[in-house]
Short mmCIF file of C-alpha atoms and ligand atoms in Angstrom, two decimals:
data_model
loop_
_atom_site.label_atom_id
_atom_site.label_comp_id
_atom_site.label_asym_id
_atom_site.label_seq_id
_atom_site.Cartn_x
_atom_site.Cartn_y
_atom_site.Cartn_z
CA MET A 178 -18.46 14.61 -6.76
CA LYS A 179 -21.41 15.96 -4.83
CA TYR A 180 -21.32 14.69 -1.27
CA SER A 181 -25.11 14.42 -1.26
CA GLU A 182 -24.78 11.78 -3.98
CA LEU A 183 -21.81 9.87 -2.53
CA PHE A 184 -22.49 6.31 -1.43
CA GLY A 185 -20.95 5.69 2.00
CA LYS A 186 -20.91 8.83 4.07
CA ALA A 187 -19.23 9.77 7.33
CA THR A 188 -20.98 8.20 10.28
CA LYS A 189 -21.67 9.47 13.76
CA SER A 190 -22.85 6.17 15.14
CA GLU A 191 -20.83 4.66 17.96
CA LEU A 192 -18.34 1.99 16.92
CA LYS A 193 -17.14 -1.06 18.78
CA GLU A 194 -14.69 -0.19 21.57
CA ASP A 195 -11.99 -2.64 20.52
CA LEU A 196 -11.49 -1.37 16.97
CA SER A 197 -7.98 -0.22 16.11
CA ALA A 198 -7.41 3.46 15.32
CA ASN A 199 -7.14 2.96 11.56
CA ALA A 200 -10.39 0.98 11.39
CA LYS A 201 -12.20 3.54 13.53
CA TYR A 202 -11.19 6.51 11.42
CA LEU A 203 -11.69 4.73 8.12
CA ILE A 204 -15.16 3.49 9.11
CA LYS A 205 -16.19 6.84 10.59
CA GLY A 206 -14.97 8.73 7.53
CA GLY A 207 -16.92 6.48 5.16
CA PHE A 208 -13.87 4.87 3.58
CA VAL A 209 -14.54 1.25 4.48
CA ASP A 210 -17.23 -1.01 5.87
CA GLN A 211 -16.48 -4.06 7.97
CA LEU A 212 -18.15 -7.29 6.88
CA MET A 213 -16.45 -9.34 9.59
CA SER A 214 -13.15 -9.35 11.41
CA GLY A 215 -10.40 -8.98 8.79
CA SER A 216 -12.77 -8.38 5.88
CA TYR A 217 -13.68 -4.96 4.57
CA THR A 218 -15.53 -3.34 1.69
CA LEU A 219 -13.67 -0.43 0.16
CA LEU A 220 -16.41 2.16 -0.16
CA PRO A 221 -16.09 4.68 -3.02
CA LEU A 222 -13.94 7.06 -0.92
CA GLY A 223 -11.62 4.29 0.27
CA PHE A 224 -11.48 2.82 -3.21
CA ARG A 225 -10.22 6.16 -4.55
CA VAL A 226 -7.42 6.17 -1.95
CA VAL A 227 -6.38 2.62 -2.77
CA LYS A 228 -6.46 3.34 -6.52
CA LYS A 229 -4.08 6.25 -5.96
CA ILE A 230 -1.72 4.08 -3.93
CA GLU A 231 -1.94 1.50 -6.70
CA GLN A 232 -1.03 4.03 -9.39
CA ILE A 233 2.03 5.23 -7.45
CA ILE A 234 3.23 1.64 -7.15
CA ARG A 235 2.42 0.85 -10.80
CA GLU A 236 4.47 3.79 -12.09
CA GLU A 237 7.52 2.72 -10.09
CA MET A 238 7.18 -0.94 -11.08
CA ASN A 239 6.88 -0.05 -14.77
CA LYS A 240 10.03 2.08 -14.53
CA THR A 241 11.97 -1.10 -13.65
CA GLY A 242 10.69 -2.79 -16.80
CA ALA A 243 8.16 -4.95 -14.98
CA GLN A 244 4.97 -5.87 -16.86
CA GLU A 245 1.50 -5.95 -15.36
CA LEU A 246 -0.79 -8.94 -15.78
CA LEU A 247 -3.51 -10.61 -13.74
CA MET A 248 -3.39 -14.14 -12.37
CA PRO A 249 -6.25 -16.28 -11.06
CA LEU A 250 -7.20 -16.42 -7.38
CA LEU A 251 -8.70 -19.90 -7.48
CA HIS A 252 -5.89 -22.46 -7.56
CA PRO A 253 -5.88 -26.23 -8.08
CA LYS A 254 -4.29 -28.38 -5.40
CA ASP A 255 -1.89 -30.04 -7.86
CA VAL A 256 0.20 -26.93 -8.42
CA TRP A 257 0.62 -26.38 -4.68
CA ASN A 258 1.58 -30.00 -4.20
CA GLU A 259 4.56 -29.62 -6.50
CA THR A 260 6.42 -27.55 -3.91
CA GLY A 261 4.87 -29.20 -0.88
CA ARG A 262 3.18 -26.00 0.19
CA TRP A 263 -0.33 -27.50 0.01
CA ASP A 264 0.63 -29.18 3.27
CA SER A 265 3.27 -26.90 4.71
CA ALA A 266 1.17 -23.75 4.29
CA LYS A 267 -2.20 -25.23 5.13
CA GLU A 268 -2.58 -23.15 8.29
CA VAL A 269 -2.65 -19.96 6.29
CA MET A 270 -4.30 -21.17 3.07
CA TYR A 271 -8.05 -21.37 2.62
CA GLN A 272 -8.47 -24.83 1.10
CA PHE A 273 -11.69 -26.55 0.12
CA LYS A 274 -13.23 -29.36 -1.83
CA LYS A 275 -15.88 -29.07 -4.53
CA ASP A 276 -17.21 -32.05 -6.54
CA ASP A 277 -14.23 -34.25 -5.61
CA LYS A 278 -11.69 -31.64 -6.65
CA GLU A 279 -9.57 -29.67 -4.17
CA PHE A 280 -8.82 -25.97 -4.49
CA ALA A 281 -7.24 -23.11 -2.60
CA LEU A 282 -7.78 -19.39 -2.60
CA SER A 283 -4.64 -17.47 -3.42
CA PHE A 284 -2.48 -16.49 -0.44
CA THR A 285 0.52 -15.79 -2.72
CA HIS A 286 1.47 -16.68 -6.32
CA GLU A 287 4.95 -18.22 -6.57
CA GLU A 288 3.69 -21.61 -7.76
CA ILE A 289 1.27 -20.04 -10.22
CA VAL A 290 4.02 -17.84 -11.69
CA LEU A 291 6.36 -20.79 -12.15
CA ASP A 292 3.64 -22.80 -13.85
CA LEU A 293 3.22 -19.87 -16.20
CA ILE A 294 6.94 -19.53 -16.87
CA ARG A 295 7.43 -23.15 -17.83
CA LYS A 296 4.74 -22.70 -20.48
CA HIS A 297 6.01 -19.41 -21.87
CA ALA A 298 9.79 -19.12 -21.45
CA PHE A 299 12.35 -21.63 -22.70
CA ALA A 300 15.60 -19.99 -23.68
CA TYR A 301 18.03 -17.60 -22.02
CA LYS A 302 16.78 -14.91 -24.41
CA ASP A 303 13.35 -15.06 -22.76
CA PHE A 304 14.89 -13.78 -19.51
CA PRO A 305 14.85 -11.76 -17.31
CA ILE A 306 11.14 -11.94 -16.64
CA LYS A 307 9.52 -9.33 -14.40
CA ILE A 308 5.79 -9.67 -13.95
CA TYR A 309 3.40 -8.32 -11.36
CA HIS A 310 -0.23 -7.91 -10.53
CA PHE A 311 -2.53 -6.19 -8.09
CA SER A 312 -4.96 -8.65 -6.61
CA THR A 313 -6.64 -10.03 -3.56
CA LYS A 314 -4.84 -12.36 -1.17
CA PHE A 315 -6.69 -14.61 1.23
CA ARG A 316 -4.98 -15.62 4.46
CA ASN A 317 -6.31 -17.37 7.48
CA GLU A 318 -4.95 -14.74 9.87
CA LEU A 319 -5.47 -15.68 13.50
CA ARG A 320 -4.98 -12.14 14.73
CA ALA A 321 -7.14 -10.15 12.33
CA LYS A 322 -7.72 -7.42 14.90
CA SER A 323 -5.76 -4.51 13.51
CA GLY A 324 -8.29 -3.18 11.02
CA LEU A 325 -6.90 -2.76 7.54
CA LEU A 326 -3.41 -3.63 8.78
CA ARG A 327 -4.20 -7.32 8.96
CA GLY A 328 -6.97 -8.62 6.79
CA ARG A 329 -8.02 -12.17 6.02
CA GLU A 330 -8.61 -10.78 2.57
CA PHE A 331 -6.48 -7.85 1.40
CA LEU A 332 -4.99 -6.23 -1.67
CA MET A 333 -1.37 -6.82 -2.56
CA LYS A 334 0.97 -5.90 -5.35
CA ASP A 335 3.13 -8.93 -5.96
CA LEU A 336 5.99 -8.89 -8.40
CA TYR A 337 8.00 -11.94 -9.46
CA SER A 338 11.30 -11.92 -11.30
CA LEU A 339 13.32 -14.70 -12.94
CA HIS A 340 16.91 -14.40 -14.08
CA ILE A 341 19.54 -16.54 -15.74
CA SER A 342 22.16 -15.67 -13.13
CA GLU A 343 22.32 -14.92 -9.46
CA LYS A 344 24.16 -11.70 -10.26
CA ASP A 345 21.36 -10.45 -12.47
CA LEU A 346 18.80 -11.34 -9.81
CA ASP A 347 20.81 -9.47 -7.17
CA LYS A 348 20.96 -6.38 -9.30
CA TYR A 349 17.20 -6.33 -9.87
CA TYR A 350 16.49 -7.17 -6.23
CA TRP A 351 18.25 -4.00 -5.06
CA GLU A 352 16.68 -1.98 -7.85
CA ILE A 353 13.29 -2.99 -6.48
CA ALA A 354 14.42 -2.19 -2.94
CA ASP A 355 15.19 1.33 -4.17
CA SER A 356 11.86 1.72 -5.89
CA TYR A 357 10.06 0.49 -2.76
CA ILE A 358 11.77 3.20 -0.72
CA LYS A 359 10.69 5.75 -3.35
CA ILE A 360 7.10 4.52 -3.25
CA PHE A 361 6.90 4.75 0.53
CA LYS A 362 8.53 8.17 0.53
CA LYS A 363 5.93 9.42 -1.96
CA LEU A 364 3.27 8.26 0.47
CA GLY A 365 4.93 10.21 3.28
CA LEU A 366 6.31 7.08 4.97
CA ASP A 367 9.87 6.64 6.11
CA ALA A 368 10.37 2.89 5.61
CA LYS A 369 13.48 1.13 6.87
CA ILE A 370 15.00 -1.73 4.89
CA THR A 371 15.09 -4.38 7.58
CA GLU A 372 16.95 -7.67 7.68
CA ALA A 373 14.47 -10.37 8.56
CA ALA A 374 14.06 -14.10 8.91
CA GLY A 375 12.17 -16.09 6.35
CA GLY A 376 14.91 -16.98 3.90
CA VAL A 377 14.16 -20.66 4.35
CA PHE A 378 15.71 -21.59 1.03
CA THR A 379 18.86 -19.48 1.13
CA ASP A 380 21.30 -18.49 3.84
CA GLU A 381 20.53 -14.88 3.14
CA HIS A 382 18.03 -12.68 4.90
CA THR A 383 14.84 -11.49 3.35
CA HIS A 384 14.24 -7.77 3.53
CA GLU A 385 11.22 -6.16 5.04
CA PHE A 386 10.25 -2.53 4.72
CA GLN A 387 9.28 -1.44 8.19
CA VAL A 388 7.64 1.80 9.27
CA LEU A 389 8.03 2.82 12.92
CA CYS A 390 4.59 3.05 14.50
CA ASP A 391 3.54 2.59 18.14
CA SER A 392 0.70 0.25 17.29
CA GLY A 393 2.85 -1.96 15.05
CA GLU A 394 3.07 -5.69 15.78
CA ASP A 395 6.76 -6.01 14.86
CA ILE A 396 9.79 -4.77 16.77
CA VAL A 397 12.89 -3.53 14.98
CA PHE A 398 16.38 -2.57 16.14
CA TYR A 399 17.74 0.33 14.13
CA CYS A 400 20.67 2.71 14.14
CA GLU A 401 19.91 6.33 14.96
CA LYS A 402 22.55 7.46 12.43
CA CYS A 403 22.73 5.08 9.47
CA ASP A 404 20.25 2.78 7.69
CA PHE A 405 21.04 -0.36 9.72
CA CYS A 406 17.85 -2.15 10.79
CA GLN A 407 17.05 -5.69 11.94
CA ASN A 408 13.80 -7.39 12.87
CA LYS A 409 13.80 -8.52 16.50
CA GLU A 410 13.24 -12.12 15.30
CA ILE A 411 16.84 -12.35 14.09
CA ALA A 412 18.47 -9.38 15.76
CA THR A 413 22.19 -9.60 16.58
CA VAL A 414 22.10 -6.27 18.46
CA GLN A 415 20.22 -4.78 21.38
CA ASP A 416 19.25 -1.35 22.67
CA ASN A 417 22.16 1.05 23.20
CA ASP A 418 24.71 -1.14 21.38
CA ASN A 419 27.12 0.61 19.08
CA CYS A 420 25.91 0.23 15.49
CA PRO A 421 27.84 -2.54 13.73
CA LYS A 422 27.38 -0.92 10.30
CA CYS A 423 28.44 2.66 11.05
CA PRO A 424 32.22 2.00 11.07
CA SER A 425 31.97 1.02 7.41
CA THR A 426 30.11 4.18 6.43
CA SER A 427 31.82 7.39 5.37
CA SER A 428 30.73 9.63 8.26
CA GLY A 429 33.09 8.04 10.76
CA GLN A 430 30.57 8.53 13.58
CA VAL A 431 29.11 5.47 15.26
CA GLY A 432 25.41 5.60 16.12
CA LYS A 433 23.56 3.87 18.95
CA ILE A 434 21.00 1.14 18.39
CA LYS A 435 17.41 1.93 19.30
CA SER A 436 14.30 -0.22 19.17
CA GLY A 437 10.70 0.49 18.32
CA ASN A 438 7.39 -1.02 17.28
CA SER A 439 6.86 -1.11 13.56
CA ILE A 440 4.62 -2.26 10.74
CA GLU A 441 5.80 -4.14 7.69
CA VAL A 442 4.66 -2.46 4.48
CA GLY A 443 6.66 -4.52 2.02
CA ASN A 444 8.78 -7.64 1.83
CA ILE A 445 11.24 -8.92 -0.76
CA PHE A 446 12.51 -12.49 -0.99
CA LYS A 447 15.24 -14.25 -2.92
CA PHE A 448 14.54 -17.93 -3.53
CA GLY A 449 17.55 -18.82 -5.64
CA THR A 450 16.77 -21.91 -7.72
CA PHE A 451 14.84 -23.73 -4.99
CA TYR A 452 11.38 -23.27 -6.46
CA SER A 453 12.46 -23.62 -10.10
CA LYS A 454 13.90 -26.99 -9.27
CA LYS A 455 10.81 -28.16 -7.41
CA MET A 456 8.62 -27.17 -10.31
CA ASN A 457 10.89 -28.24 -13.16
CA VAL A 458 11.36 -24.84 -14.67
CA TYR A 459 14.39 -24.83 -16.97
CA PHE A 460 15.81 -22.74 -19.75
CA MET A 461 18.43 -23.44 -22.42
CA ASP A 462 21.60 -21.42 -21.96
CA GLU A 463 23.83 -20.16 -24.79
CA LYS A 464 25.55 -23.53 -25.01
CA GLY A 465 22.23 -25.33 -25.33
CA GLU A 466 22.43 -26.70 -21.79
CA LYS A 467 19.48 -26.92 -19.41
CA GLN A 468 19.67 -24.48 -16.48
CA LEU A 469 17.47 -23.46 -13.56
CA PRO A 470 16.39 -19.80 -13.43
CA TYR A 471 16.89 -17.71 -10.27
CA PHE A 472 13.67 -16.53 -8.72
CA ALA A 473 12.56 -13.73 -6.37
CA SER A 474 9.27 -12.25 -5.22
CA TYR A 475 8.38 -8.81 -3.96
CA GLY A 476 5.18 -7.78 -2.15
CA ILE A 477 3.52 -4.57 -1.01
CA GLY A 478 0.21 -4.47 0.84
CA LEU A 479 -2.08 -1.81 -0.62
CA THR A 480 -4.89 -1.96 1.89
CA ARG A 481 -2.37 -2.23 4.70
CA LEU A 482 -0.81 0.99 3.37
CA MET A 483 -4.16 2.75 3.49
CA GLY A 484 -4.50 1.48 7.07
CA ILE A 485 -1.05 2.74 8.05
CA LEU A 486 -1.70 6.17 6.60
CA ALA A 487 -4.89 6.43 8.66
CA GLU A 488 -3.12 4.99 11.70
CA MET A 489 -0.22 7.45 11.50
CA PHE A 490 -1.78 10.57 10.04
CA HIS A 491 -4.77 11.58 12.11
CA ASP A 492 -5.74 13.90 14.94
CA GLY A 493 -8.70 13.82 17.30
CA LYS A 494 -10.99 15.03 14.51
CA GLY A 495 -10.14 12.56 11.77
CA ILE A 496 -7.67 11.55 9.10
CA ILE A 497 -5.11 13.90 7.53
CA TRP A 498 -4.39 12.37 4.10
CA PRO A 499 -1.14 13.04 2.26
CA LYS A 500 -2.05 14.95 -0.91
CA VAL A 501 -0.94 12.21 -3.27
CA VAL A 502 -3.50 9.70 -2.00
CA ALA A 503 -6.30 11.90 -0.67
CA PRO A 504 -9.61 10.83 -2.24
CA PHE A 505 -10.08 14.41 -3.46
CA ARG A 506 -7.83 17.45 -3.53
CA VAL A 507 -10.44 19.92 -2.32
CA HIS A 508 -13.42 19.73 0.01
CA LEU A 509 -15.84 22.47 -0.97
CA ILE A 510 -18.45 23.56 1.55
CA SER A 511 -21.37 25.87 0.87
CA ILE A 512 -23.10 27.66 3.73
CA GLY A 513 -26.42 29.33 3.04
CA LYS A 514 -25.71 30.16 -0.58
CA ASN A 515 -24.90 27.35 -3.01
CA ALA A 516 -21.41 26.98 -4.48
CA ASP A 517 -22.43 25.29 -7.73
CA GLU A 518 -20.57 27.77 -9.88
CA LEU A 519 -17.27 27.32 -8.03
CA TYR A 520 -17.76 23.55 -8.10
CA GLU A 521 -18.14 23.58 -11.89
CA LYS A 522 -15.13 25.87 -12.28
CA LEU A 523 -12.90 23.62 -10.18
CA LYS A 524 -13.96 20.56 -12.15
CA LYS A 525 -13.27 22.37 -15.41
CA ASP A 526 -9.78 23.17 -14.13
CA GLU A 527 -9.30 19.48 -13.32
CA VAL A 528 -9.23 19.90 -9.56
CA GLU A 529 -10.66 16.82 -7.86
CA VAL A 530 -13.36 18.23 -5.65
CA LEU A 531 -15.81 16.81 -3.13
CA TYR A 532 -18.66 19.30 -2.83
CA ASP A 533 -20.72 19.19 0.34
CA ASP A 534 -23.99 20.53 -1.05
CA ARG A 535 -26.19 18.99 1.66
CA ASP A 536 -28.79 20.89 3.57
CA VAL A 537 -27.21 20.32 6.98
CA SER A 538 -25.68 22.64 9.59
CA PRO A 539 -22.28 24.27 8.96
CA GLY A 540 -20.99 22.52 12.09
CA GLU A 541 -21.84 19.12 10.64
CA LYS A 542 -20.17 19.95 7.34
CA PHE A 543 -16.99 21.13 9.06
CA ALA A 544 -16.87 18.08 11.33
CA ASP A 545 -17.30 15.72 8.37
CA ALA A 546 -14.62 17.56 6.39
CA ASP A 547 -12.17 17.08 9.26
CA LEU A 548 -13.15 13.43 9.58
CA ILE A 549 -12.64 12.74 5.86
CA GLY A 550 -9.32 14.59 5.87
CA ILE A 551 -9.06 16.07 2.37
CA PRO A 552 -6.01 18.42 2.27
CA VAL A 553 -7.80 21.68 1.35
CA ARG A 554 -11.16 22.99 2.56
CA LEU A 555 -12.91 25.81 0.72
CA VAL A 556 -15.93 27.60 2.15
CA VAL A 557 -18.38 29.83 0.31
CA SER A 558 -20.88 31.65 2.55
CA GLU A 559 -22.76 34.93 2.92
CA LYS A 560 -19.82 36.06 5.06
CA THR A 561 -17.16 35.36 2.43
CA LEU A 562 -19.36 37.10 -0.15
CA ARG A 563 -19.80 40.17 2.05
CA GLN A 564 -16.03 40.41 2.37
CA SER A 565 -15.70 40.26 -1.41
CA SER A 566 -16.86 43.81 -2.14
CA GLY A 567 -14.03 45.92 -3.46
CA GLN A 568 -11.79 42.84 -3.88
CA ALA A 569 -10.51 41.48 -7.17
CA GLY A 570 -13.00 38.66 -7.64
CA GLU A 571 -15.21 36.77 -5.23
CA GLN A 572 -13.49 35.75 -1.99
CA ILE A 573 -13.43 32.16 -0.83
CA GLU A 574 -12.26 30.87 2.54
CA TYR A 575 -9.22 28.60 2.18
CA LYS A 576 -8.02 26.29 4.95
CA GLU A 577 -5.64 23.36 4.95
CA ARG A 578 -6.49 20.25 6.97
CA ILE A 579 -3.10 20.40 8.72
CA SER A 580 -3.51 23.99 9.87
CA GLU A 581 -5.98 26.14 11.80
CA GLU A 582 -5.32 29.20 9.65
CA LYS A 583 -8.17 30.43 7.45
CA ILE A 584 -7.53 32.95 4.69
CA LEU A 585 -9.69 34.65 2.08
CA LEU A 586 -8.48 34.25 -1.48
CA ASN A 587 -9.94 34.70 -4.93
CA TYR A 588 -10.29 31.86 -7.39
CA GLU A 589 -7.02 32.44 -9.26
CA GLN A 590 -5.07 32.55 -6.00
CA ILE A 591 -6.64 29.31 -4.85
CA LEU A 592 -5.93 27.58 -8.13
CA ASN A 593 -2.31 28.71 -7.98
CA LYS A 594 -1.91 27.43 -4.45
CA ILE A 595 -3.42 24.06 -5.29
CA LYS A 596 -1.46 23.58 -8.48
CA LYS A 597 1.77 24.74 -6.84
CA ASN A 598 1.87 22.28 -3.98
P1 LIG B 136 3.28 -10.07 8.22
O1 LIG B 136 4.68 -10.39 8.63
O2 LIG B 136 2.84 -8.69 8.55
O3 LIG B 136 2.28 -11.10 8.63
P2 LIG B 136 3.92 -11.33 5.78
O4 LIG B 136 5.38 -11.34 5.98
O5 LIG B 136 3.16 -12.56 5.96
O6 LIG B 136 3.27 -10.15 6.65
P3 LIG B 136 4.17 -11.08 2.93
O7 LIG B 136 3.77 -12.44 2.57
O8 LIG B 136 5.58 -10.69 2.83
O9 LIG B 136 3.60 -10.71 4.37
O10 LIG B 136 3.25 -10.07 2.12
C1 LIG B 136 3.71 -8.91 1.46
C2 LIG B 136 3.00 -7.69 2.00
O11 LIG B 136 1.58 -7.86 2.04
C3 LIG B 136 3.35 -7.36 3.42
O12 LIG B 136 4.54 -6.64 3.46
C4 LIG B 136 2.18 -6.52 3.86
O13 LIG B 136 2.31 -5.19 3.40
C5 LIG B 136 1.03 -7.17 3.14
N1 LIG B 136 0.30 -8.10 4.01
C6 LIG B 136 0.69 -9.31 4.42
N2 LIG B 136 -0.25 -9.90 5.18
C7 LIG B 136 -1.27 -9.01 5.25
C8 LIG B 136 -2.55 -9.02 5.87
N3 LIG B 136 -2.97 -10.06 6.57
N4 LIG B 136 -3.37 -7.93 5.71
C9 LIG B 136 -2.95 -6.88 4.99
N5 LIG B 136 -1.77 -6.81 4.39
C10 LIG B 136 -0.93 -7.85 4.49
MG1 LIG B 137 6.90 -10.52 6.41
#
């Protein structure tokens, strides 16, 4: 992509003082545009990041046998009345009336999934069912002040699973917990599986995936040694306590409890048969008897993830994207001489490249490259060309966003480096 042609460029204009760090960097870098508090356009650069996050999640979900579909966002009141959530969730739901009919915009999809199941699954052989989609959620968030971390409209992956036994549900629930940890790890995030409140329909906890971050709105208590972690809302421990889980682990050492601010990136819930019963969803078991399926839902916020990456991985100059989600792999800058030939070569070798071909000062190009945060910067200039004489091939300046070191390499060396890591 030629930067001169990209819609939504880095901006130097002053932003509002009270914007959170992620919003500031994402707006300045040309990733998003704010329509109003809690509502953002994903500009082409930001859209590329979110699509990469989406693909990482999709691959892991598919590995568990889940199937992707797409459910509507405009919901009739009747379905929400079946579980009582039209009233109980009215604070968070955007509800409205049109021509005597009442509707809501999707804030989640449990009711919609169960309506679907009762029309498409009838016998034990139709289970387990594992379906998910990527779509917009609308929530009347009162504190939509944290940029992409808390939108009134945001992208979520929500997966729903139904099983003929609690045991089968449990097994899949922990399989998803594992794939969530893998997803977050791929994104460079160390998420803690955190016991949390919210299991209104079972005695069990729900599990949140929390990432420690100073600007996070949640507080978690975690063990410095093992994977024990509780949300402050339900915590049974406090700072400096001995970890209650360590004695049962193999190491024999007992860690201390610490606390920290954190952000929830994912959440998984077991509902048992509560919702199936409310919505009359049954299946015939092997004996021909009517049974209620066990139900669970699993969410990950895609736009929140983009926000967290910007919030956690930046320096004074801009964002530092992890390779796997960077909008491009290489940021190519030409100074004086054009770099069209190198640009074409990189594209031919399937390297995603953003080529700053604009007629602006080198300083501006470098500043924008740092702001945008693509992992590798390549520079072609009169200087690099002068240093090419006597070398094997034309020399190009190579610099990684995370480092200050600049080195001269030829094309093959650069390609090797990029393909290797
Ligand atoms: P929170 O506790 O942060 O308000 P939640 O518990 O209401 O979130 P869930 O209903 O579990 O969220 O949604 C699943 C995931 O969707 C969350 O883990 C989070 O990543 C994302 N998410 C939830 N609310 C928002 C929001 N307002 N803006 C962006 N992402 C969100
Ligand atoms: Mg939650």
